[in-house]
Every structure is written in C-alpha cells, then in structure tokens.
PDB file of C-alpha atoms in Angstrom:
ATOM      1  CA  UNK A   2      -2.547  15.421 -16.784  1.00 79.00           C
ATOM      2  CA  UNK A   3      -1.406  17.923 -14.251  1.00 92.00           C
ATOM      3  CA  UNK A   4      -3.132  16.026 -10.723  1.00 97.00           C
ATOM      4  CA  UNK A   5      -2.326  19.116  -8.693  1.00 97.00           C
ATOM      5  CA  UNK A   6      -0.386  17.591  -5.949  1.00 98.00           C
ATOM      6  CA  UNK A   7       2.603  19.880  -6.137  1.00 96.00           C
ATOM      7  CA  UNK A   8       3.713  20.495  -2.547  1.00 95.00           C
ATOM      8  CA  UNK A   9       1.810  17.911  -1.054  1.00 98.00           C
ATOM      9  CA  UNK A  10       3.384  15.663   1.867  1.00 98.00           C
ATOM     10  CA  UNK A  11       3.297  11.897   1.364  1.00 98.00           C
ATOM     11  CA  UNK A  12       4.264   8.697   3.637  1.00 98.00           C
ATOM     12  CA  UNK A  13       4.412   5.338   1.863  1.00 98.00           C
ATOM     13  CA  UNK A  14       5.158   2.252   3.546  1.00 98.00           C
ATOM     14  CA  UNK A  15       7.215  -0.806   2.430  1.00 97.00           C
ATOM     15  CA  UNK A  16       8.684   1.788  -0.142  1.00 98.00           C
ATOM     16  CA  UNK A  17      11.684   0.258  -0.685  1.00 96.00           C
ATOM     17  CA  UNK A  18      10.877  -2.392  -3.824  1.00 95.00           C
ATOM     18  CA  UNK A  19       7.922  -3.658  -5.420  1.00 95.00           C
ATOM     19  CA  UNK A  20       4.698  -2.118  -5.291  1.00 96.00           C
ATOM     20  CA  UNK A  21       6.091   0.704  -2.573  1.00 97.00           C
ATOM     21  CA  UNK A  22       8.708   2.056  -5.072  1.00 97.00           C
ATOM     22  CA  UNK A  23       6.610   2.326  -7.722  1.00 97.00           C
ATOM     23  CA  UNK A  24       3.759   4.583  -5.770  1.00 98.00           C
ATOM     24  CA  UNK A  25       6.549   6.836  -4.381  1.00 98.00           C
ATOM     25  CA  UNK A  26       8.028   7.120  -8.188  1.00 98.00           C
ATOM     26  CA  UNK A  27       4.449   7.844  -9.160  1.00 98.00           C
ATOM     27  CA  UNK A  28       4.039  10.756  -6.041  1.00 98.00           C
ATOM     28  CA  UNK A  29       7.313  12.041  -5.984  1.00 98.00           C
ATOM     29  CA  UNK A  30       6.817  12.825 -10.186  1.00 97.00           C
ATOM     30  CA  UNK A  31       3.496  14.246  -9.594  1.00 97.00           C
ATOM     31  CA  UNK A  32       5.328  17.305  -7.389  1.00 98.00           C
ATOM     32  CA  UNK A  33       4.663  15.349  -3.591  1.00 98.00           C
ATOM     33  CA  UNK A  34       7.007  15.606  -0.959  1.00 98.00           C
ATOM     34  CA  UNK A  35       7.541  12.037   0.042  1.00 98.00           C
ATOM     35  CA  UNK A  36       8.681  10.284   2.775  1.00 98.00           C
ATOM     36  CA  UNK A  37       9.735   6.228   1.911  1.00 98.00           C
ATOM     37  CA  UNK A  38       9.812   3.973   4.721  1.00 98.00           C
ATOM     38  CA  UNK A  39      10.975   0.258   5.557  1.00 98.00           C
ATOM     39  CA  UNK A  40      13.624  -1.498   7.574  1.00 97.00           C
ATOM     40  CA  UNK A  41      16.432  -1.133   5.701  1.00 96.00           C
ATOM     41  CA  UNK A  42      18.180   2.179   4.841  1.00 97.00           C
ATOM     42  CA  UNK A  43      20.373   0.808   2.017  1.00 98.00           C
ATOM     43  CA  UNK A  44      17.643  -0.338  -0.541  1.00 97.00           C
ATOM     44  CA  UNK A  45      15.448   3.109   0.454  1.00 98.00           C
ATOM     45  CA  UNK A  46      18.549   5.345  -0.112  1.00 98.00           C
ATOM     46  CA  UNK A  47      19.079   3.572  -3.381  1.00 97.00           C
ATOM     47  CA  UNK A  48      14.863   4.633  -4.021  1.00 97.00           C
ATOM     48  CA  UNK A  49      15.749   8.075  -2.913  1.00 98.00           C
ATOM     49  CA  UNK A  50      18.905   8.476  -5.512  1.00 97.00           C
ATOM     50  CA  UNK A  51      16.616   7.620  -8.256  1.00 96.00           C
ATOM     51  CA  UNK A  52      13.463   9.762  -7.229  1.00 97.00           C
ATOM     52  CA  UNK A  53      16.194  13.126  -6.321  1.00 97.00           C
ATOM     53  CA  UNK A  54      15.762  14.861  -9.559  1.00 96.00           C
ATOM     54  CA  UNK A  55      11.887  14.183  -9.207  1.00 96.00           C
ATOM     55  CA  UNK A  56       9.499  16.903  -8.828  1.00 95.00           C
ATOM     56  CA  UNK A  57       9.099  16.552  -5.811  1.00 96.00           C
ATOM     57  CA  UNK A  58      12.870  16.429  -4.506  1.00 96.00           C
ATOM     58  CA  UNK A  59      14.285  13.468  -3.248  1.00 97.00           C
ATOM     59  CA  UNK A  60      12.808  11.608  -0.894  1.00 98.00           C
ATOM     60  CA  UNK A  61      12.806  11.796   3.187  1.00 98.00           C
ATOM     61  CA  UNK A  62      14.348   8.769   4.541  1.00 98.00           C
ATOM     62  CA  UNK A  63      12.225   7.270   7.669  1.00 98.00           C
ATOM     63  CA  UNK A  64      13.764   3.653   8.637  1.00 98.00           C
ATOM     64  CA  UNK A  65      10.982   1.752  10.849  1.00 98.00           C
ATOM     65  CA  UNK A  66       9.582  -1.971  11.175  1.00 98.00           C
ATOM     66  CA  UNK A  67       5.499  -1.238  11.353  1.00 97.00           C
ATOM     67  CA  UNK A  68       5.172  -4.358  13.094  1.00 97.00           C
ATOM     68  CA  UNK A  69       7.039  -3.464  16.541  1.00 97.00           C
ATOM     69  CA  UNK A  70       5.835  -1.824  19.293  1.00 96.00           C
ATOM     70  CA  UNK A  71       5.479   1.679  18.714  1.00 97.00           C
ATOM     71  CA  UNK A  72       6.914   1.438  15.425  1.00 98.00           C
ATOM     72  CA  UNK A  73       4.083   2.680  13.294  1.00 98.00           C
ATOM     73  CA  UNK A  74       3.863   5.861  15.943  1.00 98.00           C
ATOM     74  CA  UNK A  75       7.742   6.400  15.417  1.00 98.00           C
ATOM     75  CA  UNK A  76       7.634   6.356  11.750  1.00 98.00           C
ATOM     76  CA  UNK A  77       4.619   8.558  11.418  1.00 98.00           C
ATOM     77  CA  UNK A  78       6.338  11.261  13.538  1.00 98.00           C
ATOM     78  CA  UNK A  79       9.387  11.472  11.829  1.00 98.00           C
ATOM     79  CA  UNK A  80       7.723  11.383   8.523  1.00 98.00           C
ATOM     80  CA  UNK A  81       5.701  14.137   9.663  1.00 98.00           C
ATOM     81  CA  UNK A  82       8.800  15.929  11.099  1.00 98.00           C
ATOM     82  CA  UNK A  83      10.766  15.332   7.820  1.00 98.00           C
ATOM     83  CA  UNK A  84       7.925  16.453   5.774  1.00 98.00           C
ATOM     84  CA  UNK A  85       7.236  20.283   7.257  1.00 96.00           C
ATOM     85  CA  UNK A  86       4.856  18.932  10.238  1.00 96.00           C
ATOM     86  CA  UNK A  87       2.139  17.079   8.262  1.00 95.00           C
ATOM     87  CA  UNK A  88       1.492  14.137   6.330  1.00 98.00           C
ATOM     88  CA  UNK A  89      -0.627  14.524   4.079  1.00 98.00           C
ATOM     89  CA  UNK A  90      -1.539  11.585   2.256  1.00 98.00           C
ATOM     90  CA  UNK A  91      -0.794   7.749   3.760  1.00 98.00           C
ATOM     91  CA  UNK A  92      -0.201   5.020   1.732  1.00 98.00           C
ATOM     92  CA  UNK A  93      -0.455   1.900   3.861  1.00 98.00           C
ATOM     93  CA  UNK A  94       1.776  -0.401   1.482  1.00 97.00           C
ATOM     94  CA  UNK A  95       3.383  -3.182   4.036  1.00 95.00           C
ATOM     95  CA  UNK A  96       1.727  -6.619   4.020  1.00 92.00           C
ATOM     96  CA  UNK A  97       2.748  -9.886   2.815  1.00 88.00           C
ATOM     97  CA  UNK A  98       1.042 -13.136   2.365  1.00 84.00           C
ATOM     98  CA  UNK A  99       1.385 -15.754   5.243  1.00 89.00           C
ATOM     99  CA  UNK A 100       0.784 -19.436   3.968  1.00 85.00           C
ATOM    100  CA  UNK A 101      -0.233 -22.133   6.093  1.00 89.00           C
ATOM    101  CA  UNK A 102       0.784 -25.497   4.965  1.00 86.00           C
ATOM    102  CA  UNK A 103       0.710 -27.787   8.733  1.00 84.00           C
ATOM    103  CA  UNK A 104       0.055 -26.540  12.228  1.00 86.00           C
ATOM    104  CA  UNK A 105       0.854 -22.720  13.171  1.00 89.00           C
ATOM    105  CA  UNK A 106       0.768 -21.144  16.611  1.00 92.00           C
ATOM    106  CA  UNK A 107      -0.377 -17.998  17.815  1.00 93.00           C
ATOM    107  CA  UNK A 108       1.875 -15.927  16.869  1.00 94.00           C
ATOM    108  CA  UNK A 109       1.592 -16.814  13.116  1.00 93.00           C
ATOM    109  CA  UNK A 110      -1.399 -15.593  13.292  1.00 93.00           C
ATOM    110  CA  UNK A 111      -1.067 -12.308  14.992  1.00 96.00           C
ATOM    111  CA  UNK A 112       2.111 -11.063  13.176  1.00 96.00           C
ATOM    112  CA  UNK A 113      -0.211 -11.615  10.218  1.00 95.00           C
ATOM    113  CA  UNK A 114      -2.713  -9.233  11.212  1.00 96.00           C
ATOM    114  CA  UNK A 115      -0.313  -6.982  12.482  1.00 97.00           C
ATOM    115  CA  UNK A 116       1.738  -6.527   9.437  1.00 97.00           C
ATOM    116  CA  UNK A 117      -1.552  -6.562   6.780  1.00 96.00           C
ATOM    117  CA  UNK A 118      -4.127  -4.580   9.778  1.00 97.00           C
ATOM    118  CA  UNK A 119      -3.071  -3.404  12.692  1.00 98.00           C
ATOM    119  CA  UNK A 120      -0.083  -1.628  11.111  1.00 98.00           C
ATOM    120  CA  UNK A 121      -2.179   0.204   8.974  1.00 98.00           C
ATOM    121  CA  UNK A 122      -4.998   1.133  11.352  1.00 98.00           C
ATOM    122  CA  UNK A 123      -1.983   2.364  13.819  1.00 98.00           C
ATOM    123  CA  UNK A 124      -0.470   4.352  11.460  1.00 98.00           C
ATOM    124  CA  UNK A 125      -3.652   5.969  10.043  1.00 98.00           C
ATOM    125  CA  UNK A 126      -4.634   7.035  13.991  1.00 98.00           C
ATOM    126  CA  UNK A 127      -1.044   8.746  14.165  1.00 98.00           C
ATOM    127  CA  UNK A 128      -1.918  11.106  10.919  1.00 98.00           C
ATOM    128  CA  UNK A 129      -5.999  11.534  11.051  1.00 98.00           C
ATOM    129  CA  UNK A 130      -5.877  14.859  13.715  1.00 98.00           C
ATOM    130  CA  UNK A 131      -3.594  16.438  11.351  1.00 98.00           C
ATOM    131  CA  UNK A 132      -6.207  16.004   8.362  1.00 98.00           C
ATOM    132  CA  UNK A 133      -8.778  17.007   9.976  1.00 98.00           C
ATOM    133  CA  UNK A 134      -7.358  19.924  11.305  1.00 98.00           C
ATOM    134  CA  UNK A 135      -6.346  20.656   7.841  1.00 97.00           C
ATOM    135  CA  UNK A 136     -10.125  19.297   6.315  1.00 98.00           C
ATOM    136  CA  UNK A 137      -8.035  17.089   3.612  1.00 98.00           C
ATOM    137  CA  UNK A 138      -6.113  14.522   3.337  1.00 98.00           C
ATOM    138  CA  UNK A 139      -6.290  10.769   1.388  1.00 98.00           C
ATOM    139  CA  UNK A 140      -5.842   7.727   3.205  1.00 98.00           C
ATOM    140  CA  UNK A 141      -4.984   4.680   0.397  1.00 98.00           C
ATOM    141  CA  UNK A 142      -4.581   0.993   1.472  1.00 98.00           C
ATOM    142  CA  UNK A 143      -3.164  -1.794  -0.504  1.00 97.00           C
ATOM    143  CA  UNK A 144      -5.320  -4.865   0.159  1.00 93.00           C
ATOM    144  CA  UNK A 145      -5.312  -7.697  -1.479  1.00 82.00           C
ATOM    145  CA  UNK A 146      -7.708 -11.031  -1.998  1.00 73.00           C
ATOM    146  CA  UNK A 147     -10.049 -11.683   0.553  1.00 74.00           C
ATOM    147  CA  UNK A 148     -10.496 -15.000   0.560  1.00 71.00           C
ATOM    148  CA  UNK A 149      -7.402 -17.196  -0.642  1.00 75.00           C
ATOM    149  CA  UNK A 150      -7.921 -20.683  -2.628  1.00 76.00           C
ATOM    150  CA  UNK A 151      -5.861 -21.953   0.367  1.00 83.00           C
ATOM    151  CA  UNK A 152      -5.216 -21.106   4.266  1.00 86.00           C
ATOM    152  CA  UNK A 153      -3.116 -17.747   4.502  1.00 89.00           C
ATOM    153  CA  UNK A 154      -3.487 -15.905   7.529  1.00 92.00           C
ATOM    154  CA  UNK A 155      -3.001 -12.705   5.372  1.00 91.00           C
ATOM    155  CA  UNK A 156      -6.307 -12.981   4.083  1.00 92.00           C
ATOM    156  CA  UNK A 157      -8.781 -12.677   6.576  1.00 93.00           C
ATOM    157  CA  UNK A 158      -6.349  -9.949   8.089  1.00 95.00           C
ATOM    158  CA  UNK A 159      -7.026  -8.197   4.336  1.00 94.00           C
ATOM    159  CA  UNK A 160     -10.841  -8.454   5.154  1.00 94.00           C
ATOM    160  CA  UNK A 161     -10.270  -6.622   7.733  1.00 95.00           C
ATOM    161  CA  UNK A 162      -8.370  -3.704   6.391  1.00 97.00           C
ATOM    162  CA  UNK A 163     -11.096  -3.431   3.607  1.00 95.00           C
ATOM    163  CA  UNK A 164     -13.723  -3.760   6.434  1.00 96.00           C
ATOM    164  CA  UNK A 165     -12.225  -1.215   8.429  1.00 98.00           C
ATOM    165  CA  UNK A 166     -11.201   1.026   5.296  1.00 98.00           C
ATOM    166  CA  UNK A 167     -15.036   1.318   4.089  1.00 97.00           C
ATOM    167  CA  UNK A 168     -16.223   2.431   7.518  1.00 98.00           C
ATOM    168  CA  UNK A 169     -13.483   4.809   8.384  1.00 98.00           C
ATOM    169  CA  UNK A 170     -14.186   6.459   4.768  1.00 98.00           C
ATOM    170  CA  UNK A 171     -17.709   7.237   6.443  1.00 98.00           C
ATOM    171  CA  UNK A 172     -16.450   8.899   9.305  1.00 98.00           C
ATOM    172  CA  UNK A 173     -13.858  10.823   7.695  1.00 98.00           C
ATOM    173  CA  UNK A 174     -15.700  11.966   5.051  1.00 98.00           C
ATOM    174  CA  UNK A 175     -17.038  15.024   6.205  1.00 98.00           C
ATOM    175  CA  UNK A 176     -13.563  16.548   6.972  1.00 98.00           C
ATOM    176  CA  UNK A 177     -12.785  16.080   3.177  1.00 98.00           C
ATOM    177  CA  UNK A 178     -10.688  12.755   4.020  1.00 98.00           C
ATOM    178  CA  UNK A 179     -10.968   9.889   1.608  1.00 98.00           C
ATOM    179  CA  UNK A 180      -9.920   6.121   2.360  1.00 98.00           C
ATOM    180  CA  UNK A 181      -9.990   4.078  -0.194  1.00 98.00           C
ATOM    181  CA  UNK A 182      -8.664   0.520  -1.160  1.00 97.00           C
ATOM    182  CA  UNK A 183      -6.338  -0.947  -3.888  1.00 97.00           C
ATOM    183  CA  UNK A 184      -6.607  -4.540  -4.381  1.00 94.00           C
ATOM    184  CA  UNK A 185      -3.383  -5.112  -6.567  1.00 94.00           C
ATOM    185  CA  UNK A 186      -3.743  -8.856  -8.501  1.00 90.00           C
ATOM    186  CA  UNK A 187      -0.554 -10.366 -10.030  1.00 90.00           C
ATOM    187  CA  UNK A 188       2.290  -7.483 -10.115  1.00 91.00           C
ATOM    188  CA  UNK A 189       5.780  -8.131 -11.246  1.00 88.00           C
ATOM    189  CA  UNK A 190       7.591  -7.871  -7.978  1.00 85.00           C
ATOM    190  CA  UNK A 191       9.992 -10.199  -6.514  1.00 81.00           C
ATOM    191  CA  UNK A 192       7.475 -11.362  -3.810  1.00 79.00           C
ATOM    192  CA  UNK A 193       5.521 -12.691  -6.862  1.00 82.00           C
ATOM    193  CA  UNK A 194       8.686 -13.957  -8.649  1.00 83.00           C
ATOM    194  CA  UNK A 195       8.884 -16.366  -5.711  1.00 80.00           C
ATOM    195  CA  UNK A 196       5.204 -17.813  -6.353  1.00 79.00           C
ATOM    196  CA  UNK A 197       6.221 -17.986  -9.908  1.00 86.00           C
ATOM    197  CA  UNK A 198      10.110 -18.931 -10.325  1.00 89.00           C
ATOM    198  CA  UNK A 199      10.339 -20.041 -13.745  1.00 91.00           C
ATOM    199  CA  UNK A 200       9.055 -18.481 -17.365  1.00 89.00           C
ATOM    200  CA  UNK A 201       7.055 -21.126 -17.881  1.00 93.00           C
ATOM    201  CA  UNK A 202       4.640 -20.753 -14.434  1.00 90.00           C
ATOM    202  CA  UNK A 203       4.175 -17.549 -14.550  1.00 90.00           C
ATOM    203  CA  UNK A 204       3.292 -18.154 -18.834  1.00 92.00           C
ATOM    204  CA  UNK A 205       0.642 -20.626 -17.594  1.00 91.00           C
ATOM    205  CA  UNK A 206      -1.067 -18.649 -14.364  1.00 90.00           C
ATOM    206  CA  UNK A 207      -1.395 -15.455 -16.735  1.00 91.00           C
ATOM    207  CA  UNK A 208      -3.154 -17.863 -19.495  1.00 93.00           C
ATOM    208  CA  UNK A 209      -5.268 -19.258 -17.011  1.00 91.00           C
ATOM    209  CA  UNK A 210      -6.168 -16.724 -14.884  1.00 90.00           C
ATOM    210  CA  UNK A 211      -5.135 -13.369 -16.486  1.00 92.00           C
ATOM    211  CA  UNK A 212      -7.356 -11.799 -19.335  1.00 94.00           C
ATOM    212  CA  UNK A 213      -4.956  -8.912 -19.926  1.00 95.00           C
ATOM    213  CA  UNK A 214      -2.297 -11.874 -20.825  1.00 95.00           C
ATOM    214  CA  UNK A 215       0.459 -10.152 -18.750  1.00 94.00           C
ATOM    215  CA  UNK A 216       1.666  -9.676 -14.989  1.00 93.00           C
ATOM    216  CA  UNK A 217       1.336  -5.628 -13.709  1.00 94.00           C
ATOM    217  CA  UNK A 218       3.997  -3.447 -13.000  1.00 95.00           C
ATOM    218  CA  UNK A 219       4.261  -1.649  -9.635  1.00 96.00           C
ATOM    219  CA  UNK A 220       3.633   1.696 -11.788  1.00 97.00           C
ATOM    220  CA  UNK A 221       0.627   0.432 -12.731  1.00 97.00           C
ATOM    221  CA  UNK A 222      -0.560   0.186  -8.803  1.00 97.00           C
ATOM    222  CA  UNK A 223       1.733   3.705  -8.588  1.00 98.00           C
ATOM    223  CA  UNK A 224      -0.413   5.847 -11.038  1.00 98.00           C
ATOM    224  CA  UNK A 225      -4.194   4.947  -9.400  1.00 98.00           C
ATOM    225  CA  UNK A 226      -2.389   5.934  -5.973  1.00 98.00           C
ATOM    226  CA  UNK A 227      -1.724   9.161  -7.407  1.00 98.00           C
ATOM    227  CA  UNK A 228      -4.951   9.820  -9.123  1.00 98.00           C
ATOM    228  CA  UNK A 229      -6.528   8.790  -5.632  1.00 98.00           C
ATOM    229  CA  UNK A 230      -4.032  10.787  -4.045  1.00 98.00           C
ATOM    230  CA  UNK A 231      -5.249  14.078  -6.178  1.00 98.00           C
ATOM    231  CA  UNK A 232      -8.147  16.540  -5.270  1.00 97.00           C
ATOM    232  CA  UNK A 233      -9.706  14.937  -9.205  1.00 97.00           C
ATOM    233  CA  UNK A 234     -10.701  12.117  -7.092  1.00 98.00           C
ATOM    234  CA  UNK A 235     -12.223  14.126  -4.455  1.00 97.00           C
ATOM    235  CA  UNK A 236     -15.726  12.234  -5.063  1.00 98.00           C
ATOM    236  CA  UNK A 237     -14.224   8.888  -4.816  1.00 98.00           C
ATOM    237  CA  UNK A 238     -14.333   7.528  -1.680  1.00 98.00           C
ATOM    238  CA  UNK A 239     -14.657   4.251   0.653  1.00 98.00           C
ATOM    239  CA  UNK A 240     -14.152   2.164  -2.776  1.00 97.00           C
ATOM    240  CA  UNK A 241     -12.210  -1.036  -3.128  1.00 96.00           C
ATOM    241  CA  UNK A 242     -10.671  -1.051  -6.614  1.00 96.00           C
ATOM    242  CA  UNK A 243      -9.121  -4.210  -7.788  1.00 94.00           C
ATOM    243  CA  UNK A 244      -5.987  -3.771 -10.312  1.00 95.00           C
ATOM    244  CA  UNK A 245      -5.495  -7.177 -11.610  1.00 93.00           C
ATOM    245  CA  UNK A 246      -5.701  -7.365 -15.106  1.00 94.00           C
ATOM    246  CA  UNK A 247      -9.776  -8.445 -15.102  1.00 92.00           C
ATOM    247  CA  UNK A 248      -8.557 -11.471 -13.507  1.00 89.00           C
ATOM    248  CA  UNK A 249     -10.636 -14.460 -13.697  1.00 73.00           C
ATOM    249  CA  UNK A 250      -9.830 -15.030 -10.127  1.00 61.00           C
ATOM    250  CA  UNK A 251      -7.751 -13.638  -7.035  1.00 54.00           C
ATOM    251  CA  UNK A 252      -4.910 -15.356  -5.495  1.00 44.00           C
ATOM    252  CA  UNK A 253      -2.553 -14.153  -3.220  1.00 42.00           C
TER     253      UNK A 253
END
C-alpha cells in the first residue's frame, strides 16, 4: 500500500533500539525523511547504516537527552534544521517504566514525568507553529498502561500524556493536525527482556495474559505509526489505540 509519505520530514525519539528503531525502519521505508534521536551516537549511527538504502535516505543524526533542560528544544531544532526547516510528523517514543518497590524521593517522581510527559509535551510545543503554518502535520505518542498492577511512577505520568494527547487533538484539529496515542502491550525489546529473563517467563506471561500467544515486534508498533503518520488516516484523530495482542490485561 503506497501511504503517500514520500518526502515527508519525521523526528522519532528514543530511536536508537526497541520500539524507536522499528517506527523509523517503518518511516524511513515508506519514503520519510527521518531524523533518529537519543543519547548515544554509536547505537543511532548503527540505525542510520541500516535505514541508508531506505527510501527515504539515511537517516539525520540528532544526539539529545529529552529529559535535560532545554534538551527537547535543542533536539527539535536541529531535527528541523537537518530535515529542510520542518518537522513534519513527531513521534514522541522516550519513556520507560519507573518501579517503586520502598520509599522514593522527589525526584523519582519528577524524572518520571519528565521522561514519559513533560518531554513529550515540550517537544510537541517546539514543532506545532510549523504545522500549523503548514495546516498538516501528525503528532503520535507512545503511551503505555495507565494504571499498573503495582506502584510505577510511569503510569500516572502515561495518564497524563493520553490526557493531554486527547485534548490537544481538539485544538489542533482544525489546522489538519492529528495527535493520537499508541499504547504498545508486551513488545520484544530488551527493556521487556529484563521483565522477562528466561524462556520460560516470558512462555507463561504470554499464556496467561496474551491471546495472540506471542510477544510483538517493534515493527508491529512501526507500521500503525506509519499508517497514522499518512494523509489515509486523516479522519483518525485524538484516539488511543492499544497494540497488545488483545491482551487480557496491561502491565507495564
């Protein structure tokens, strides 16, 4: 299916494993111009090697942490800068769960929401005038569960980016901006490989909790982004999509 994204600018955060990798794979074949970003330059020029004979060229390079000060308004510039002067779709990737198993101080608890909120939201404000300048432009957050079966300061902080996803679809809407969420379940990555070390826990969460009777794979998360990304999904918009395998119930 031809998506008609061909010279279309992209920014994707936390591209440089996992779920990241596998939406700029998914862009960058679809004919976007993407930009990768993360803090460290060797593992996103190894992403860039692999996506060079893409169609959409290799890769822009933008090394950033979203979680310092005035990091999410550095990387969106040089993205943008990298990319011809606009980005045109942002995929707010970065996040990570944050367990809490005794006492945790403040700052636990605020790098939390910075990393899977604040991040995002930051980044988004750096791009918007651009889109609607240009009346287009998709805006796709991973999320993730909502409310954990345990404490994890990631979760309420994931509330919040769904939260503030579905409103900021209203208000962009008019200017032919979508927002929309992807709530990825169990994907193969090595942040999940940690949860489940051996053969034999990850055999017996996916039988008890897994209908499709597998873990994803980061393409799977990669080819919704794209669709999303395209003008086909031009009517979808402010929606929360879980990818998880119709999983009897969500984890981080």
């Amino acid at each position: 299916m031809d998506l008609d994204l061909a010279g279309r600018t992209a920014l994707v955060t936390a591209a440089s494993g996992g779920i990241g990798r596998g939406v700029a794979e998914a862009l960058a074949t679809a004919g976007v111009r993407v930009a990768i970003s993360s803090r460290t330059r060797a593992l996103l020029e190894e992403v860039a090697e692999t996506l060079a004979a893409s169609a959409g060229g290799r890769p822009k390079i933008v090394v950033g942490d979203v979680c310092a000060e005035g990091g999410p308004a550095a990387i969106a510039a040089e993205a943008a800068s990298a990319l011809g002067g606009r980005v045109d779709i942002l995929v707010n990737n970065a996040g990570g769960a944050r367990p809490i198993t005794g006492e945790v101080d403040e700052s636990y608890w605020e790098e939390s929401f910075t990393l899977n909120f604040m991040a995002a939201r930051r980044l988004a404000e750096r791009v918007i005038p651009a889109m609607k300048a240009a009346r287009w432009g998709r805006i796709i957050n991973i999320s993730g569960a909502l409310v954990a079966p345990k404490l994890n300061a990631a979760a309420p902080a994931k509330a919040a980016l769904a939260s503030w996803s579905r409103t900021l679809s209203i208000e962009l809407g008019g200017f032919g901006i979508t927002v929309n969420t992807i709530a990825p379940g169990r994907i193969d990555t090595a942040q999940i490989r940690k949860l489940h070390p051996t053969e034999q826990s990850r055999a017996d969460f996916i039988k008890q909790n897994i209908p499709a009777g597998y873990f994803g794979e980061p393409h799977d998360i990669g080819h919704l982004v794209a669709f999303l990304a395209s003008p086909l999904a031009r009517y979808i918009n402010g929606a929360a999509i879980p990818v998880d395998g119709g999983a009897v119930r969500r984890a981080l």
